[in-house]
Amino acid sequence: MFDSRHIKTFHEVVRAGSYSAAARALGYTQPAITQQMKALERDVGTPLFIRVGRGMRLTEAGEALSRHATVILDSMSAAQQQMSALTRLRAGRVRVCAFPSANATLIPEAMARLAAAHPGVRVDLLESEPPASLQRLVRGECDITLAFTYPGLHEEVPDELVEIPLLEDQLTVLLPTGHPLARRRAVQLADLADERWIAGCLRCRANLLHECAEQGFAPDIAFTTDDNLVVQSLVAEGLGVAMIPALVLNFLCHRKVTGRPLQPASRRQISAYVLREHLRIPATARVLDELKTVAANKVGC
């Protein structure tokens, strides 16, 4: 392996035509230049220069290395510029995987803030529900995952992931407009024991079953879908009631449905997850900062 400093010095000796001229250009002493060239020749295994009178010329090996030196130094310069752009957030790419309601609420605001401050950083958006989204992070398919958990469910998080809590999202009962319970300010889950239900994704369905069991009944689940628009449309047509996060109602609220908070309050925890070593990557760290800022200012959750 060649020492990059020796390649740079060699390139300057060739350009300047002598050790002494290269020493002046680089701010070294002539003996230091001589020592570097001897070390480079040891690495190469053959002389690079031969004396011709008071001057010097390149050997065949020196000619070959001179041609490569320009390419090597240009590549090093390009690499240094790219590394500088990444560390100073003039460039970068971050892959974010989130569940639908986060992609519709938290992500757009955070990305708008990021674009205003660091337009060179690019974000790829992916969509998956947990726990599949966490597995995508472990497999290296994304750099940040947004996922949610419910306090009553024992859900394992892979040990290699770091959790950054963002916000608690209150659960809301979604009722058809005109439903007798819609007149209340809050709804007891036990009062909905005889209703038909529309369930959401697997994790949300598991939480619905758990919370209803805590109240002493098993919900009659008529439909299951992870599409929030479909859930609200089914409720609007009187086909059932649903338990839906307040975050969804920040961007989607059917005119024929009414949302009421559960009493006692029920919430899900929304967090960002990242591999520990990725916390040191400037672009990833900045995306996390923007997500934390947006989540802290989120109203109505």
C-alpha positions as a printed Julia matrix, in Angstrom:
301×3 Matrix{Float64}:
   0.0    0.0     0.0
   1.24   3.49   -0.86
   1.26   6.36    1.62
  -0.93   9.09    0.12
   1.45  11.76    1.43
   4.29  10.16   -0.51
   2.19  10.1    -3.68
   1.43  13.8    -3.27
   5.12  14.59   -2.74
   6.14  12.42   -5.7
   3.62  14.23   -7.91
   5.08  17.59   -6.87
   8.68  16.42   -7.51
   7.68  15.37  -11.03
   5.86  18.67  -11.61
   8.63  20.86  -10.14
  11.51  18.88  -11.68
  13.69  18.51   -8.58
  13.67  17.68   -4.88
  14.66  21.22   -3.92
  11.9   22.85   -6.0
   9.32  20.43   -4.58
  10.54  21.18   -1.05
   9.99  24.92   -1.6
   6.53  24.36   -3.07
   5.41  22.06   -0.26
   7.11  23.88    2.61
   9.32  20.87    3.47
  13.07  20.57    3.84
  14.96  18.89    1.01
  16.08  16.0     3.28
  12.42  15.38    4.14
  11.58  15.13    0.43
  14.5   12.75   -0.08
  13.36  10.52    2.79
   9.8   10.38    1.47
  10.97   9.38   -2.02
  13.24   6.68   -0.6
  10.3    5.33    1.39
   8.08   5.36   -1.71
  10.74   3.53   -3.72
  10.9    0.87   -0.97
   7.13   0.46   -1.22
   7.29   0.22   -5.02
  10.29  -2.07   -4.93
  12.24  -0.27   -7.68
  13.86   3.17   -8.3
  11.59   5.94   -9.53
  14.27   8.5   -10.45
  17.75   8.35  -11.94
  20.35  11.11  -11.92
  21.25  12.67  -15.27
  24.04  15.22  -14.8
  22.68  17.81  -12.36
  19.13  16.85  -13.09
  16.95  13.77  -12.76
  14.5   11.87  -14.84
  11.88   9.26  -14.24
  12.52   5.56  -14.67
   9.96   3.43  -16.49
   8.36   2.65  -13.11
   8.41   6.35  -12.29
   6.64   7.17  -15.55
   3.96   4.59  -14.83
   3.44   5.82  -11.26
   3.29   9.42  -12.45
   0.38   8.59  -14.71
  -1.45   6.89  -11.82
  -0.57   9.63   -9.32
  -2.71  12.21  -11.11
  -5.71   9.87  -11.05
  -5.08   8.92   -7.4
  -4.84  12.52   -6.24
  -7.89  13.57   -8.25
  -9.86  10.69   -6.71
  -8.69  11.63   -3.22
  -9.7   15.24   -3.79
 -13.15  14.17   -5.02
 -13.53  11.85   -2.02
 -12.54  14.62    0.39
 -15.06  17.0    -1.2
 -17.82  14.39   -1.0
 -17.02  13.57    2.65
 -17.03  17.29    3.47
 -20.42  17.7     1.78
 -21.85  14.8     3.77
 -20.5   15.93    7.15
 -21.57  19.53    6.55
 -25.03  18.42    5.34
 -24.59  19.81    1.83
 -25.4   16.31    0.6
 -26.67  13.0     1.89
 -29.44  10.45    1.53
 -31.65   9.1     4.3
 -34.2    6.31    3.88
 -37.17   6.69    6.24
 -39.76   3.96    6.71
 -42.97   4.9     8.53
 -46.56   3.75    8.99
 -49.26   5.55    6.93
 -50.51   8.13    9.45
 -46.95   9.17   10.31
 -46.1    9.49    6.62
 -49.14  11.75    6.25
 -48.48  13.98    9.27
 -45.07  13.93   10.97
 -42.97  13.21    7.89
 -44.12  16.07    5.58
 -43.53  18.77    8.21
 -40.16  17.35    9.21
 -39.03  17.04    5.59
 -40.13  20.61    4.82
 -37.96  21.87    7.7
 -35.06  19.73    6.51
 -35.37  20.95    2.91
 -35.36  24.59    4.02
 -32.2   24.19    6.11
 -30.32  21.55    4.05
 -31.67  21.29    0.5
 -28.84  18.95   -0.51
 -30.05  16.15    1.77
 -32.4   13.75    0.01
 -34.97  11.56    1.78
 -36.47   8.35    0.38
 -39.85   7.51    1.94
 -40.95   3.93    2.49
 -44.13   2.63    4.11
 -44.64  -0.36    6.4
 -46.55  -1.13    9.55
 -44.69  -2.44   12.59
 -43.24  -4.94   13.28
 -42.37  -5.38    9.57
 -40.91  -1.86    9.48
 -38.5   -2.7    12.32
 -37.31  -5.77   10.48
 -36.64  -3.66    7.38
 -34.39  -1.46    9.53
 -32.5   -4.48   10.86
 -32.03  -5.79    7.29
 -30.57  -2.45    6.19
 -33.45  -1.52    3.89
 -33.89   1.86    5.62
 -31.98   4.17    7.96
 -34.81   5.34   10.25
 -38.08   3.63   11.12
 -41.11   5.24   12.71
 -43.25   2.72   14.57
 -45.83   2.59   17.32
 -46.37   0.37   20.34
 -49.24  -0.14   22.77
 -48.62  -0.22   26.53
 -50.7   -3.35   27.13
 -48.89  -5.47   24.57
 -45.48  -7.01   25.18
 -43.63  -6.3    21.95
 -39.97  -7.15   21.43
 -37.64  -4.61   19.86
 -34.4   -5.98   18.33
 -31.45  -5.34   20.66
 -29.4   -3.54   18.01
 -31.98  -0.76   17.64
 -32.09   2.52   19.57
 -35.55   3.91   20.39
 -36.17   7.68   20.32
 -39.64   8.43   21.78
 -41.52  11.09   19.77
 -45.06  11.43   21.12
 -48.03   9.71   22.71
 -51.01   9.46   20.37
 -54.44   9.28   22.01
 -56.88   6.67   20.72
 -60.29   7.83   19.61
 -63.56   5.97   19.13
 -64.97   6.65   15.7
 -68.77   6.65   15.51
 -71.27   7.26   12.71
 -72.73  10.75   12.9
 -76.02  10.47   14.78
 -74.88   7.56   16.95
 -76.37   7.94   20.46
 -72.92   7.92   22.1
 -71.72  10.75   19.82
 -73.49  13.18   22.15
 -71.02  12.37   24.93
 -67.72  14.18   25.42
 -65.94  10.86   26.01
 -66.93   7.23   25.6
 -66.41   4.25   27.88
 -65.13   1.27   25.91
 -67.49  -1.02   27.84
 -70.44   0.93   26.41
 -69.47  -0.37   22.96
 -69.58  -4.06   23.86
 -72.6   -4.73   21.64
 -71.31  -2.81   18.61
 -69.83  -4.26   15.43
 -66.2   -3.2    14.91
 -63.87  -2.3    12.07
 -60.33  -3.36   13.01
 -57.05  -1.98   11.67
 -53.57  -3.42   11.1
 -52.41  -6.51   12.99
 -50.86  -4.54   15.84
 -53.93  -2.27   16.17
 -56.26  -5.28   16.02
 -54.25  -6.97   18.8
 -54.57  -3.86   20.94
 -58.34  -3.66   20.3
 -58.75  -7.27   21.41
 -56.58  -6.65   24.48
 -58.4   -3.51   25.6
 -61.84  -5.03   25.07
 -60.78  -8.12   27.03
 -59.72  -5.81   29.86
 -63.31  -4.5    29.86
 -64.76  -8.0    29.91
 -65.95  -8.5    26.33
 -64.76  -9.72   22.93
 -65.43  -7.29   20.07
 -67.53  -8.41   17.12
 -65.1   -7.58   14.3
 -67.04  -7.25   11.05
 -64.26  -5.81    8.84
 -60.46  -5.59    8.97
 -58.42  -3.08    6.95
 -55.26  -1.04    7.48
 -56.53   1.73    5.15
 -57.64   4.67    7.31
 -59.9    6.08    4.61
 -61.67   2.75    4.25
 -62.13   2.53    8.04
 -63.82   5.93    8.14
 -65.98   5.18    5.11
 -67.22   1.95    6.68
 -68.03   3.77    9.92
 -69.76   6.56    7.98
 -72.1    4.0     6.4
 -73.05   2.65    9.83
 -71.3   -0.69    9.34
 -69.48  -0.5    12.66
 -67.4    1.59   15.02
 -63.61   1.8    15.17
 -60.75   2.66   17.48
 -58.51   5.07   15.6
 -55.47   7.17   16.61
 -55.96  10.92   16.93
 -53.01  11.42   14.58
 -55.15  10.1    11.72
 -57.79  12.74   12.4
 -55.17  15.47   11.86
 -55.25  14.78    8.12
 -58.38  12.73    7.51
 -61.87  13.2     8.92
 -64.96  11.98    7.07
 -67.87  14.43    7.32
 -70.25  11.62    8.37
 -68.22  10.34   11.32
 -67.65  11.65   14.86
 -64.56  11.0    16.99
 -64.73  10.79   20.79
 -61.84  10.11   23.19
 -61.86   6.95   25.24
 -62.3    7.18   28.97
 -60.05   6.32   30.71
 -57.6    7.58   28.09
 -55.82   5.05   25.91
 -52.69   5.94   23.96
 -50.07   4.47   21.71
 -46.38   5.42   21.84
 -44.84   6.64   18.58
 -41.05   6.37   18.38
 -38.24   6.56   15.87
 -35.82   3.67   15.7
 -32.29   3.63   14.32
 -29.21   1.43   14.42
 -26.9    2.8    17.13
 -23.97   3.52   14.79
 -26.24   5.54   12.48
 -26.72   8.16   15.2
 -23.26   9.47   14.25
 -24.21  10.03   10.59
 -24.93  13.79   10.24
 -27.86  13.52    7.79
 -29.56  10.78    9.81
 -29.09  12.72   13.05
 -30.56  15.86   11.48
 -33.66  14.01   10.22
 -34.18  12.67   13.75
 -33.86  16.2    15.16
 -36.53  17.49   12.77
 -38.85  14.6    13.63
 -38.46  15.35   17.35
 -39.2   19.04   16.79
 -42.33  18.35   14.74
 -43.58  15.71   17.19
 -43.11  18.07   20.16
 -45.24  20.71   18.42
 -47.93  18.34   17.21
 -51.31  19.54   18.5
 -54.25  17.29   19.23
 -52.4   14.05   19.77
